[in-house]
Each structure stands twice: as C-alpha cells, then as structure tokens.
Coordinates of C-alpha atoms and ligand atoms in Angstrom, one line a residue:
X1 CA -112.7 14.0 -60.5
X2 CA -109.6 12.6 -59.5
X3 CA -107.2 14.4 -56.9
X4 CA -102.9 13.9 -56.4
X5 CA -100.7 15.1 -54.2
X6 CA -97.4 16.5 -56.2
X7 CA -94.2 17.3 -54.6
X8 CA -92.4 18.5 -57.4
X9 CA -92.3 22.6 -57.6
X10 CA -95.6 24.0 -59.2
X11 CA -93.9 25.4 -62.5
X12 CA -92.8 22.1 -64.2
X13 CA -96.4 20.5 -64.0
X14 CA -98.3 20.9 -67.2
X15 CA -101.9 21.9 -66.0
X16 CA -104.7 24.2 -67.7
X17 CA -104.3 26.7 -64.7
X18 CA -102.5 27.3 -61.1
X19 CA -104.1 28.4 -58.3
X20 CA -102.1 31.1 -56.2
X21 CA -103.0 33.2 -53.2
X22 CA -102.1 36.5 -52.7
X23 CA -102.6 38.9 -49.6
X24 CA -104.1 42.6 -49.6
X25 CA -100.4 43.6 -49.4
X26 CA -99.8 42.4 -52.4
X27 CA -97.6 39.3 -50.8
X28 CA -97.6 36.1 -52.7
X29 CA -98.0 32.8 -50.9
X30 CA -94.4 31.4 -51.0
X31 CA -95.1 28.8 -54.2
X32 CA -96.3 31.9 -56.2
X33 CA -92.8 33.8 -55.4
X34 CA -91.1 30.3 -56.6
X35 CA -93.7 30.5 -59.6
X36 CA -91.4 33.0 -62.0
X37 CA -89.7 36.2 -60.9
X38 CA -92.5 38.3 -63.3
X39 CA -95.4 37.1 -61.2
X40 CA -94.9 39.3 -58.3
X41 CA -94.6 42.5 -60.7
X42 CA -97.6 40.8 -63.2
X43 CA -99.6 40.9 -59.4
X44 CA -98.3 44.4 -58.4
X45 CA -99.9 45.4 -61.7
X46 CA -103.2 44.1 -61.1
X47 CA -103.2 45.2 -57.9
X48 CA -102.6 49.2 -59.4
X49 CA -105.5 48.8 -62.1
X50 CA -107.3 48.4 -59.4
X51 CA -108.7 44.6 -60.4
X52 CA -107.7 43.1 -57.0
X53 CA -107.6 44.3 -53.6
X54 CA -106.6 40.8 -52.1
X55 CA -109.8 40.7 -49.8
X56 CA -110.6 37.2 -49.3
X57 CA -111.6 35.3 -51.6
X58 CA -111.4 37.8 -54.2
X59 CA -110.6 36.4 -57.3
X60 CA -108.6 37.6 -61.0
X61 CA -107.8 34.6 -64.0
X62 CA -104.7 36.1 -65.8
X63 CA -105.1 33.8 -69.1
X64 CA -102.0 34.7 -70.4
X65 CA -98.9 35.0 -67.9
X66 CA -96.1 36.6 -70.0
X67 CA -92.8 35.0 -69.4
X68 CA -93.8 31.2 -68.0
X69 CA -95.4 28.3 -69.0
X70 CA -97.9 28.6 -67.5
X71 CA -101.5 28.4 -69.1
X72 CA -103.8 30.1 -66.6
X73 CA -103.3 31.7 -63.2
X74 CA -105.8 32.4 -60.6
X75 CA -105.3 34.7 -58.0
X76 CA -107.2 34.2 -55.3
X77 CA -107.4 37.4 -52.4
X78 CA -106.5 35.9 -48.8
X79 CA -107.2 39.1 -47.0
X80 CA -104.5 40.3 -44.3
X81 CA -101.1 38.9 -44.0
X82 CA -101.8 36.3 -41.1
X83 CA -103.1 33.3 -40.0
X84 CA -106.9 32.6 -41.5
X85 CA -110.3 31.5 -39.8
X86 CA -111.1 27.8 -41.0
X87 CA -114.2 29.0 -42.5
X88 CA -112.6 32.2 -44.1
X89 CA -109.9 29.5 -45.7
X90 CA -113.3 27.6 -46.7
X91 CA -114.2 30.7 -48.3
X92 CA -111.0 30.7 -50.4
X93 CA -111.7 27.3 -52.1
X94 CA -115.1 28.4 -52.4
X95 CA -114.0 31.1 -54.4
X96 CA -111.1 29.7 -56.3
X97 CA -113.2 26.5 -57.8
X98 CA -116.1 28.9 -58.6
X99 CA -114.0 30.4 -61.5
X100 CA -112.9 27.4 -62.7
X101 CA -116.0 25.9 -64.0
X102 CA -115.1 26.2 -67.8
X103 CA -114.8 24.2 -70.5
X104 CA -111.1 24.8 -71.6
X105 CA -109.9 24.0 -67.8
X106 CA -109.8 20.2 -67.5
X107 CA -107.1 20.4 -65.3
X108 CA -105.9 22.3 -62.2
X109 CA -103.2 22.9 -59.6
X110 CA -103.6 23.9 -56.2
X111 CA -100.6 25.4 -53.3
X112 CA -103.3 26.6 -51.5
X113 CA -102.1 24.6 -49.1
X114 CA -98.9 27.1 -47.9
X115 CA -101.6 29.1 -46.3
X116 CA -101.4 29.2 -42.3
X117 CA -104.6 28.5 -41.1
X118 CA -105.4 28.9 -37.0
X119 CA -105.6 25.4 -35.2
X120 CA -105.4 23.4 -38.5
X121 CA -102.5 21.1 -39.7
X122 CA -101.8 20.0 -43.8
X123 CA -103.9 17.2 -43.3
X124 CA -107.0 19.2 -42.9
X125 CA -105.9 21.9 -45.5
X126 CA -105.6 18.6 -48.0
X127 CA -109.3 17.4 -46.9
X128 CA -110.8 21.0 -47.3
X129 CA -109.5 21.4 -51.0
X130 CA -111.0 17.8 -51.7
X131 CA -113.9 18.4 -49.4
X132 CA -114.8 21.9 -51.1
X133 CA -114.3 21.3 -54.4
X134 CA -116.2 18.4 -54.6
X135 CA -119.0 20.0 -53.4
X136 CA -119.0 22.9 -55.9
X137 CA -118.9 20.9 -59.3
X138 CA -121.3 18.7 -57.7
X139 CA -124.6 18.5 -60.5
X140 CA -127.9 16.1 -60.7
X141 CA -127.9 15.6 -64.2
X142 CA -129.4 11.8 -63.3
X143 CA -132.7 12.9 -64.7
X144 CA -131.7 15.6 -67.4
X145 CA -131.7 14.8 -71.0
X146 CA -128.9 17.4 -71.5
X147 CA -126.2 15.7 -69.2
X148 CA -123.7 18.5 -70.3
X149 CA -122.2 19.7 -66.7
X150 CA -120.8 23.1 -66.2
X151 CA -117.4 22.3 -64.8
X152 CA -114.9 19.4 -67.1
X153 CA -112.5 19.5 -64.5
X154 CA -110.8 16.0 -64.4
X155 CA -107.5 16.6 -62.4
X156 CA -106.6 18.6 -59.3
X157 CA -103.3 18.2 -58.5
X158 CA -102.2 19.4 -54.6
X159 CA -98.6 20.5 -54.1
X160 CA -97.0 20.5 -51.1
X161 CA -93.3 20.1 -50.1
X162 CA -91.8 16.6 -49.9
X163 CA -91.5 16.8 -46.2
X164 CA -95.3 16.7 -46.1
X165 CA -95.8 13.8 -48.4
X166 CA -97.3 11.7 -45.2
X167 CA -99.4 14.0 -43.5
X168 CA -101.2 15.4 -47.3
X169 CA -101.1 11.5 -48.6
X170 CA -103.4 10.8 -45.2
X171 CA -105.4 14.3 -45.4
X172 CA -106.3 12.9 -49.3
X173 CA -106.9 9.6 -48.5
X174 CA -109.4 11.2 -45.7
X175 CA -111.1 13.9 -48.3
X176 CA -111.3 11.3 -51.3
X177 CA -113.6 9.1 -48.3
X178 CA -115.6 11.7 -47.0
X179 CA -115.9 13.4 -50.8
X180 CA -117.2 10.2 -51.9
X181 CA -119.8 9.7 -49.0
X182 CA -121.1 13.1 -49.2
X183 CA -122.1 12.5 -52.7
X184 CA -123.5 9.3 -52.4
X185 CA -125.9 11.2 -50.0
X186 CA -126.4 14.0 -51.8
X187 CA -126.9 11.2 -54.9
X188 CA -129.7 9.7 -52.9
X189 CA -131.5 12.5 -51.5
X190 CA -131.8 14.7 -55.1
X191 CA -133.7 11.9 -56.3
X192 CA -137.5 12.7 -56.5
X193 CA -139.9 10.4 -54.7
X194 CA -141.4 8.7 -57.3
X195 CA -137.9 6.7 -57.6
X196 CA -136.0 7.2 -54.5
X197 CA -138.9 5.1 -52.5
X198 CA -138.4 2.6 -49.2
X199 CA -137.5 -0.6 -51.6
X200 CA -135.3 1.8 -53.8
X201 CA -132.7 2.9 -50.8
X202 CA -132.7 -0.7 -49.6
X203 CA -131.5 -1.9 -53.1
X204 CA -128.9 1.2 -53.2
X205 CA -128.1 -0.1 -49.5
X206 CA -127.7 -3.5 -50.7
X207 CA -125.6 -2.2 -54.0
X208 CA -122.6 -0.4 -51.6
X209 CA -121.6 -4.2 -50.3
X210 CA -120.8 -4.9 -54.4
X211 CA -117.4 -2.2 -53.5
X212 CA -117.3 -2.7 -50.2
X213 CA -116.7 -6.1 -48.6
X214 CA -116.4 -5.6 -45.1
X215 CA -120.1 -4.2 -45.5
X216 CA -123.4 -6.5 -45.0
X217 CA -126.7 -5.5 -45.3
X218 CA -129.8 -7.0 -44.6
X219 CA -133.6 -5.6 -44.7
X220 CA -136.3 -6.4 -43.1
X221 CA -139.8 -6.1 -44.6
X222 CA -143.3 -5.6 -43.0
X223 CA -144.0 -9.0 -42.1
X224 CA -140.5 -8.7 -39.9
X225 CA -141.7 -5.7 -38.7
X226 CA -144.8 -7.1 -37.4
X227 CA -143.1 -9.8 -35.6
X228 CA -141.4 -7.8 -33.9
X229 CA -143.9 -5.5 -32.6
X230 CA -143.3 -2.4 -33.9
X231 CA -146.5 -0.9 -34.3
X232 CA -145.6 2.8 -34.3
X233 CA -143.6 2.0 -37.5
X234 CA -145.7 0.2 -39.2
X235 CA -148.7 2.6 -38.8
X236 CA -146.8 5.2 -40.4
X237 CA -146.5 2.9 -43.3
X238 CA -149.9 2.2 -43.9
X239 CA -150.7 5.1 -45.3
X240 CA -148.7 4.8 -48.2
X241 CA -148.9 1.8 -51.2
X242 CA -145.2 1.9 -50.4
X243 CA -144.0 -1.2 -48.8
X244 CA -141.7 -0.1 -45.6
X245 CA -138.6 -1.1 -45.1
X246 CA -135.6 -1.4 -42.3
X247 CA -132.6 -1.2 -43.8
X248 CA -129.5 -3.0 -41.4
X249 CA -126.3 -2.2 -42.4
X250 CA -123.1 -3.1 -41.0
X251 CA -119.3 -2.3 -40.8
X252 CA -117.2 -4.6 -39.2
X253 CA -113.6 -3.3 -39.1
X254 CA -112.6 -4.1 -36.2
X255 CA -112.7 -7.9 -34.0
X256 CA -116.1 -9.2 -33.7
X257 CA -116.8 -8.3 -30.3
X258 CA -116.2 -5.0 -30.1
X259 CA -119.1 -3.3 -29.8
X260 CA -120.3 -1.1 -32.2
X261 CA -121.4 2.8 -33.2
X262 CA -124.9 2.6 -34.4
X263 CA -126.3 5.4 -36.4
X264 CA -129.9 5.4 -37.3
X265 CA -131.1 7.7 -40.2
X266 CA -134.9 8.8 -40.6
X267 CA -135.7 7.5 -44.5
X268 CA -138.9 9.0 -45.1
X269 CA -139.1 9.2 -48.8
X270 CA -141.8 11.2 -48.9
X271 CA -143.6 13.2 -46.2
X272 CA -146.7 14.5 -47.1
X273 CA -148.0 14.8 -43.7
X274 CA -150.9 12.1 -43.9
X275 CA -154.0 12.9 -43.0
X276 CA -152.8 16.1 -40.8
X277 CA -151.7 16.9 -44.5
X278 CA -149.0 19.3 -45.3
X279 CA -149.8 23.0 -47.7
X280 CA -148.8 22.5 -50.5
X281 CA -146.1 25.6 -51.0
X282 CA -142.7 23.8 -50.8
X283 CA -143.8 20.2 -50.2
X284 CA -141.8 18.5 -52.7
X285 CA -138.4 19.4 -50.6
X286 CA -140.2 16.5 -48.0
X287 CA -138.4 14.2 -50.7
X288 CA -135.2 15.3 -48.9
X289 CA -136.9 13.3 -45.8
X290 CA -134.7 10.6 -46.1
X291 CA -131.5 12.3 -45.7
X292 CA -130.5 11.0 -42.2
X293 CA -130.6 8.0 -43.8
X294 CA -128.8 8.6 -46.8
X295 CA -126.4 10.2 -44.6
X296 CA -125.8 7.3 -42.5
X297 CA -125.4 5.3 -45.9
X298 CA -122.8 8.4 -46.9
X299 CA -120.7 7.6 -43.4
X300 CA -120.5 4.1 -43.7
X301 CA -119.4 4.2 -47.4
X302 CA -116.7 6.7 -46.2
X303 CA -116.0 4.7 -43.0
X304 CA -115.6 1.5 -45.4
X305 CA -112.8 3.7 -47.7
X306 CA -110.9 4.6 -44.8
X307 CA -111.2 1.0 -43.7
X308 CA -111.6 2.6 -40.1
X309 CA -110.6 -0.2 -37.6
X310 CA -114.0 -0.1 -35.9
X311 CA -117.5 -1.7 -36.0
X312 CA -120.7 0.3 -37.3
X313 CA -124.0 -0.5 -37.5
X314 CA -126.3 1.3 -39.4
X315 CA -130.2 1.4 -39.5
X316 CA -132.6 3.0 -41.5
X317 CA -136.4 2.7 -41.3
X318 CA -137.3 3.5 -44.5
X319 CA -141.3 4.6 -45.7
X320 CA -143.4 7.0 -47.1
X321 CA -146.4 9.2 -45.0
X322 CA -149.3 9.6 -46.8
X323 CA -153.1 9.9 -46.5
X324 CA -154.3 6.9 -47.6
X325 CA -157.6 5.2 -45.9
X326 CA -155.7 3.0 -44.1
X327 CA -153.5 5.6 -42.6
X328 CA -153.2 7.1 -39.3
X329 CA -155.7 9.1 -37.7
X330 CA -155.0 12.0 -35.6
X331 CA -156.0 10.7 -31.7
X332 CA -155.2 6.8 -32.9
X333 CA -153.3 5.1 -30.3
X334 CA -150.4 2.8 -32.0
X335 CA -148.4 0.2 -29.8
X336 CA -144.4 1.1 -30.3
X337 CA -142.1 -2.3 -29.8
X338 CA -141.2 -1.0 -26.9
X339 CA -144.6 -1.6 -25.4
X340 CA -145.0 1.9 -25.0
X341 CA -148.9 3.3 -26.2
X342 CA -148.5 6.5 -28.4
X343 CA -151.7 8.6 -29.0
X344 CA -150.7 10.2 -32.6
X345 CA -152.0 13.9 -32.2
X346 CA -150.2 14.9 -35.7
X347 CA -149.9 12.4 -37.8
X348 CA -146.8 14.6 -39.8
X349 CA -145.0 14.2 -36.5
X350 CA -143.9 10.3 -38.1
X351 CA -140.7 11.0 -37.6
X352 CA -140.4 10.2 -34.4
X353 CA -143.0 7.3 -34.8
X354 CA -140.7 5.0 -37.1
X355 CA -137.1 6.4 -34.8
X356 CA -138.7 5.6 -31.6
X357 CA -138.7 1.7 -33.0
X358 CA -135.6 1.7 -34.4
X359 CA -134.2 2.6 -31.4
X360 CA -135.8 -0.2 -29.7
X361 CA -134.2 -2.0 -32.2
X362 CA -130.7 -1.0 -31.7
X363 CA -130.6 -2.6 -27.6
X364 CA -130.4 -5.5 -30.0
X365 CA -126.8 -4.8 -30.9
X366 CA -125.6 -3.7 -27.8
X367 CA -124.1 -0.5 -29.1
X368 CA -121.3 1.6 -27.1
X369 CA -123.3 4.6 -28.8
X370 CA -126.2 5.5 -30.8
X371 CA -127.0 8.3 -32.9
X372 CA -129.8 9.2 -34.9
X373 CA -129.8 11.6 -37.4
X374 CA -133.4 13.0 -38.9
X375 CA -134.8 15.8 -40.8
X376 CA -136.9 15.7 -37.6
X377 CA -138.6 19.3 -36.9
X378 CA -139.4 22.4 -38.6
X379 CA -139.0 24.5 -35.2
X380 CA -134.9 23.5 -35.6
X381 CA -134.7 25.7 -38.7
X382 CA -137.0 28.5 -36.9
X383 CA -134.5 28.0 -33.8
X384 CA -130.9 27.5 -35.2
X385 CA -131.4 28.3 -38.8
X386 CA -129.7 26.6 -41.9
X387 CA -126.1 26.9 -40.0
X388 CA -125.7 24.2 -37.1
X389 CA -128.0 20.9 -36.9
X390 CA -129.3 20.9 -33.5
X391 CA -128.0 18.3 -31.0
X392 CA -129.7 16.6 -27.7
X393 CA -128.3 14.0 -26.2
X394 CA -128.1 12.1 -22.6
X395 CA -124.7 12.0 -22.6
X396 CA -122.3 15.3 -22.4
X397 CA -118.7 13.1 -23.1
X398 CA -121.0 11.9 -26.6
X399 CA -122.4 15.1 -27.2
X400 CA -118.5 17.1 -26.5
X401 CA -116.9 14.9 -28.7
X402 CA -119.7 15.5 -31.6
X403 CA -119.4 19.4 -30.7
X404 CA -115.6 18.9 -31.3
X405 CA -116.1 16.7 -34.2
X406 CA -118.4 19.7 -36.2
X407 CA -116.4 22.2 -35.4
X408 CA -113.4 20.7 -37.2
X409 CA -115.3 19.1 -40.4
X410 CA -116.5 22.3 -40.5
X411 CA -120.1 20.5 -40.3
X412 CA -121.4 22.0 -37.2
X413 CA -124.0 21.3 -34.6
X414 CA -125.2 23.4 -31.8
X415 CA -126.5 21.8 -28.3
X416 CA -129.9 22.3 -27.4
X417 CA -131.7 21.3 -23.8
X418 CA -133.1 18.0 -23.1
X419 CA -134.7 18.7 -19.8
X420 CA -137.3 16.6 -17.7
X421 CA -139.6 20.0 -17.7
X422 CA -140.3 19.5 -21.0
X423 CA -141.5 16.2 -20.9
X424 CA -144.6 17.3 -19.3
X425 CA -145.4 18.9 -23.0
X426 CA -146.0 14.7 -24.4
X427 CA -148.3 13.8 -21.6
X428 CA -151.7 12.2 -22.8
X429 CA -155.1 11.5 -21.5
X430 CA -155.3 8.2 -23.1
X431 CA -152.2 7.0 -24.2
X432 CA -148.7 6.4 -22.3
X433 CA -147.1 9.4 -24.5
X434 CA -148.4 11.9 -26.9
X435 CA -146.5 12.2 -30.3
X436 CA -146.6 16.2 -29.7
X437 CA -145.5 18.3 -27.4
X438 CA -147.3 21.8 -28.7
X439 CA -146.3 24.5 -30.3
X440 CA -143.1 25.4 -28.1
X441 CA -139.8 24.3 -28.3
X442 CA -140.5 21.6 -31.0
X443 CA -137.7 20.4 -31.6
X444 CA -136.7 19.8 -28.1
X445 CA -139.9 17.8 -27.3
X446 CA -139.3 15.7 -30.5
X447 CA -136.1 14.9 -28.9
X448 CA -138.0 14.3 -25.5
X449 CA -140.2 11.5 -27.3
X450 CA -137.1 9.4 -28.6
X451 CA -135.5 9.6 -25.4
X452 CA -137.9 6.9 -23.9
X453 CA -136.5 4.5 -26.2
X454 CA -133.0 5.3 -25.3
X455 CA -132.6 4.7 -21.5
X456 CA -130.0 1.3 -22.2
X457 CA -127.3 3.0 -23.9
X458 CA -126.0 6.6 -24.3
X459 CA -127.5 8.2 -27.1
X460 CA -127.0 11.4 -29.4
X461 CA -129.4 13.5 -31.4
X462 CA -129.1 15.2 -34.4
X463 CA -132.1 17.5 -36.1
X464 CA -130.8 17.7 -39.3
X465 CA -134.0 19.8 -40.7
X466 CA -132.1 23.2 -41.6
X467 CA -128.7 21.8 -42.7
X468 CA -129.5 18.1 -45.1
X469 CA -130.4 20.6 -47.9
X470 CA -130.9 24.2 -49.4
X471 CA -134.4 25.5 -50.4
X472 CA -134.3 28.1 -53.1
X473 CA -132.8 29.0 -56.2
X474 CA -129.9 26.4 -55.1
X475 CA -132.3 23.9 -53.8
X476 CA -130.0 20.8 -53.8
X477 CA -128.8 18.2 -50.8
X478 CA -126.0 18.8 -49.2
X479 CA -125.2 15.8 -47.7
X480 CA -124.6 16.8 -44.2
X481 CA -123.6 15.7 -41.4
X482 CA -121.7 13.0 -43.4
X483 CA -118.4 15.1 -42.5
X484 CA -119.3 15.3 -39.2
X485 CA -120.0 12.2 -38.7
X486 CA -116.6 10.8 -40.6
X487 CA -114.7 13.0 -38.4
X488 CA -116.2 11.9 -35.1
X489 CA -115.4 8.4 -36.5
X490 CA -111.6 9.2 -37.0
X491 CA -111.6 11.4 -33.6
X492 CA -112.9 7.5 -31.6
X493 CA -110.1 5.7 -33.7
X494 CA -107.5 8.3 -33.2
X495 CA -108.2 7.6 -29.4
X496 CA -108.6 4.6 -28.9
X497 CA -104.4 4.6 -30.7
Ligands
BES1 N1 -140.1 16.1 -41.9 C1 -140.8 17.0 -41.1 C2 -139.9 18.1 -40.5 C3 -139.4 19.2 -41.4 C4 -140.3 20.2 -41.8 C5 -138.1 19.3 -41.8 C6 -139.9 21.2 -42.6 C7 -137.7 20.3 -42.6 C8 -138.5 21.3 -43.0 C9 -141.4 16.3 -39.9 O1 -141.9 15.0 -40.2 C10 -142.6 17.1 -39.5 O2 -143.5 17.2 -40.3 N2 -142.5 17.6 -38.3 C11 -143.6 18.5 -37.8 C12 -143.7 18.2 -36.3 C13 -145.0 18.8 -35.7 C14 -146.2 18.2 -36.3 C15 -144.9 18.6 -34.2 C16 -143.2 19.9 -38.0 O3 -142.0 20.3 -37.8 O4 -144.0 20.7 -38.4
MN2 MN1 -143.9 15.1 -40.9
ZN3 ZN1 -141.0 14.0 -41.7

C-alpha cells in the first residue's frame, strides 16, 4: 500500500471514496463542509433516518453522493464536538479502514487529519493513519494457496492544508518506517516453526543489509558460542536438532564512536518447554517466542528508513527448547559466560537462560543503554493483561523516557518493581542462582535473574508476553513494541538536537 500527502482541496482528487468525520451534532469536520454544499444536508438526512448518531467511530458508506463527484463517502462518528483521546482518534481509523476492505475500493482519501486531538500535533495524526491502517489490511497469506486478500486498497492519499506540507511530509516519512518494521515483525513471527527456525531469522537478518546499507550483520554459531563460555545458552540449545544461533546486527548512523543503543530480542522459535514440557492446549502460539527478536529486527529496519543519526546494535540469541536426550534436566547446573552457576529448576524458564548471556555479551560494545525485549513470563499477562508490556529496569531516566515513548506510539508499557526483596525468591542450595523464583510475582523475579548480568551499564526490561500477539479467533502477531521502540529512538535523536 502506498501512502501521499495531498494539498490540493479533497473534491478535485479522483479516489474510489473519501473519508469524512462528522460529530454527534451533526458538525462536519471543516474539509467535509468544503466537500459540496449538499453534504451537510445529505448528513442531516442520515442523521434523521436514524443511521448515524456520530458516536465514535460509528460508521455509514453513502455509495452514491448526489450532486459531486465523488464516488464513495464514509462518514465516520467522532463523538462530541471537542478535542479527542489519542486512543479514541485510534478508534476512528480503526473504524474507518474496517469498512473499506472491498474489492471495488482500490483507492482512498483521508482529512481525518482536521481532527483536534489532545496533546498531539499533524505529525502524529499523519503516523496514526499510516500506523493504523497498516495494521488492519495486514494478512499472512505466505502459506495459503488462495493468496486472494480481503482488502485491494493500493492508494491512501492524506490531505492536509499547504501550510502543513512539512510537518505531515515528516509524520509520513515516520509512519511509512515504523509501518514497514512492524510488518517485517509481524512477517517473522506468523511464520510456523517448522520454517521460522534459529538459521532461518539469521538468513532474514542477514537479507535486511541487501536494502539497507548502513546495516551489518554478523552471526555467530555454536562453536562461537562455546568459545565464549556461554554455557546457559548453549544448554538450552541442546535440546533441540536446531543449530542455535546469535544474530549481531548493527546500525551505524551516527560517527563511529558514539556509543550505541543495544536492544536484545529473545528468538526462541519454538518453546515447548523441554523436559518440564508444556500442555499441550495452546502450545503452538510458543512459535510467537521469537518476537522480541523479530521486534528488534522490525526497529532497526525502521531506524535504517528514517536513517536516524545514531548507532544501534542489535542482538538476538536465537534457538529452539525442546526435550531431546541431550536437553536440560530440571536441577542441572549450567555455567553462564558470566561465570555465574545456574541450577535450572524449570527448564521452560529458557528465556532467561539464553538473555542472561546475551547480556554478558553486550559489555562488549560498550552500550550507553540496553534493552531486552522477550516474550519472557506468563505471570505478565496474568498481572498486566494484553494492554501494556511490563517494564523493569535499573534506571528511572531509561525507564521515564520508555514510559513517555509508549504513551505517545500509542504502544504502552507499564512499570513494575525490581526490588532486592525479591531476589531472595532465586536463591539455590547448590548453584550461585536458581532460574525460578516460585510461583509469586513471576515476572518480576524473571527480571531479578537478568539483572545480574546487567550491573555495567543501565539497562531496561520489557515482558512482551501479553502484547507480541493475540490468541484467539484473531490469533496473529502484532508486532509490538516496534512503535515503541521507534519512537523512543526519535525522542533520543530529537534530544540530543
Ligand atoms: N515463553 C514463555 C513465556 C510465555 C508463556 C509467554 C505464555 C506467553 C505466554 C517462557 O519461556 C516460559 O515458559 N516461562 C515460564 C516461566 C516459569 C517456568 C517460571 C512461564 O511463564 O510459565
Ligand atoms: Mn519457556
Ligand atoms: Zn519461552
């Protein structure tokens, strides 16, 4: 889908249908008054048969409009005559691109950007339309023999008055980025097991550097691994036939020795548990246990189109965790790089066991921050839900500016405690740390592990278990907390400028 930004007025571009808002009172936003002097009566007609109330995101396609040349019209409900919530204006999109998932509409444009919207400028308005419409004609059809997708929609087109060209031009350029990472993650992450495996994200890794020159990417395999010492890693990976892999990615957009961002994305491929083996009801969403590193793929993709003037590294360790004979065994005791002893309790808590040397891993760049991302505990959808990812971090400015940086992608996170009490939960009898902390607050423990691999730098957390993807009749990625991440990323530009 391609998107434009049009300053001419709405009624001399040729399009399959315009999208115009319209309040409970029956007020037009001010490009649907400009639209022809019959659509205000056409609307006060509607509004009397009693097809449209103008709640929000209330919605009524008038396929002939009398009088104009206009093809299609959608009115979309915007609720009262004031400023709107950034979600409720998400909610509008939503809405709006919903109803235009047929065949005959190939082409659309959008003024949905006269709205006023509370604390948000055009720019934002711009990357929302891009942002949310991508997302809803978003289909997997890699694996379908019918590849026939519900929406044809080629064009949207985005007015907006000439005196706005810069800002929108900047707030597309910043939604066609982010757009584009989320579905390369979402790309990634549908895939099934069988095909999205360690080997196959390091060759899609390797494959973004073909578009993308300021990206390298490196990987390094088990043998690498072993030289290095990292022992918790690798005895995840044993248990599968699946070779393990790191994946190093970098951005360099800015000088050399500035010192870089590092993300670090959990890509398990497949998590059946091991030997502590997971039931069986729902298990083949554990393909989705690669989406922090998808993720971070997703962000540096995005980063890359922005051509943000700063460095990145990214770092994925990359494996399967399956019960094979060779694979762990609840009460072995691995050896992280670190030289830290771990006595593996569980062996489905992996997660931690490939992040924790990964994070060892990152000293090596000396990063200004690090975060990890990882579908890391069940307890953070039992605590927080599908809404926020949880965060934990050692450092408030770090975690602040990713609380600031959610709330404005719309991608949000929600702070939870990382307090020495609960490091009391990983002690062992045998082994320097446990890689449980018992049945309460899971996802804080989990968080309590990693952060003995993170005393040299500061260092975020984010448990992206509820909000990488949907279960259900919608099951399907959703390629969070690429947003989140791409706007934290533009917030640390913006300031250091
Ligand atoms: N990948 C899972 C976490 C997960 C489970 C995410 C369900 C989303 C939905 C992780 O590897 C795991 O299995 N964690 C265990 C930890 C426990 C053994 C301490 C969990 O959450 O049950
Ligand atoms: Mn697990
Ligand atoms: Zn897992």
């Amino acid at each position: 889908m391609d998107y434009s930004i049009e300053t001419r007025p709405i009624e001399i571009l040729s399009c399959d249908c315009i999208i115009i808002g319209v309040y409970q009172n029956q007020q037009l936003i001010p490009s649907g008054t400009a639209l022809s002097d019959n659509l205000q009566k056409l609307t006060t007609k509607v509004f009397k048969r009693g097809d449209l109330s103008g709640k929000i995101g209330e919605t009524v396609m008038l396929n002939v409009v009398p009088g104009s040349g206009v093809e299609r019209l959608l009115l979309v409900g915007l609720g009262e005559n004031k400023p709107l919530s950034a979600k409720n204006y998400r909610k509008i999109l939503a809405a709006a691109i919903a109803n235009l998932k047929k065949p005959a509409i190939k082409s659309v444009a959008c003024s949905l950007t006269d709205i006023a919207v509370e604390n948000c400028n055009l720019a934002w308005k711009v990357r929302q339309i891009v942002e949310v419409f991508n997302d809803a004609v978003y289909q997997f059809t890699a694996l379908k023999s019918d590849k026939e997708t519900e929406s044809k929609l080629q064009h949207v087109t985005i007015a907006v008055a000439e005196s706005d060209l810069g800002e929108a031009k900047q707030g597309l350029v910043q939604g066609i980025a982010i757009a584009e990472g989320v579905n390369f993650a979402k790309q990634l992450a549908d895939l099934p097991g069988n095909i999205c495996t360690p080997t196959y994200l390091a060759e899609q890794a390797a494959e973004l550097t073909k578009n993308y020159l300021e990206i390298s990417v490196h990987v390094l395999e088990e043998s690498d691994m072993t030289t290095l010492g990292m022992g918790s890693f690798l005895s995840v990976s044993r248990g599968s036939r699946q070779p393990a892999k790191l994946i190093v990615m970098e951005y360099q957009g800015d000088e050399i020795r500035a010192k870089p961002v590092v993300l670090v994305g959990k890509g398990l491929t497949f998590d059946s548990g091991g030997i502590s083996l997971k039931p069986g009801l729902g298990m083949d969403e554990m393909k989705y246990d690669m989406c922090g590193g998808a993720a971070v793929m997703g962000a540096l993709l995005a980063a890359a189109k922005m051509q943000l003037p700063i460095n990145i590294v990214g770092l994925i360790p990359s494996s399967e965790n399956m019960p094979d004979g060779d694979a762990n065994k609840p009460g072995d005791i691995v050896t992280s790089m670190s030289g830290k002893t771990i006595e593996v309790l569980n062996t489905d808590a992996e997660g931690r066991l490939i992040l924790c040397d990964t994070l060892t891993y990152a000293e090596k760049f000396h990063p200004d921050i690090v975060i990890d991302l990882a579908t890391l505990t069940g307890a953070c959808l039992v605590a927080l839900g599908r809404v926020p990812s949880g965060l934990l971090g050692n450092d408030d400015d770090l975690c602040n500016a990713l609380i600031k940086a959610g709330e404005a992608a719309c991608d949000s996170v929600w702070r939870l405690p990382l307090w020495e009490e609960y490091q009391e939960q990983l002690k062992s009898n045998f082994a320097d740390l446990a890689n449980i902390g018992g049945k309460d607050a899971g996802t804080i423990t989990a968080a309590c592990f990693l952060s003995h691999f993170t005393k040299n730098y500061r260092w975020a957390h984010l448990d992206i278990a509820g909000t990488a993807w949907r279960s259900g009749q919608n099951k399907g990625a959703t390629g969070r907390p690429v947003p989140l991440l791409s706007q934290y990323l533009i917030d640390r530009v913006n300031e250091k400028h």
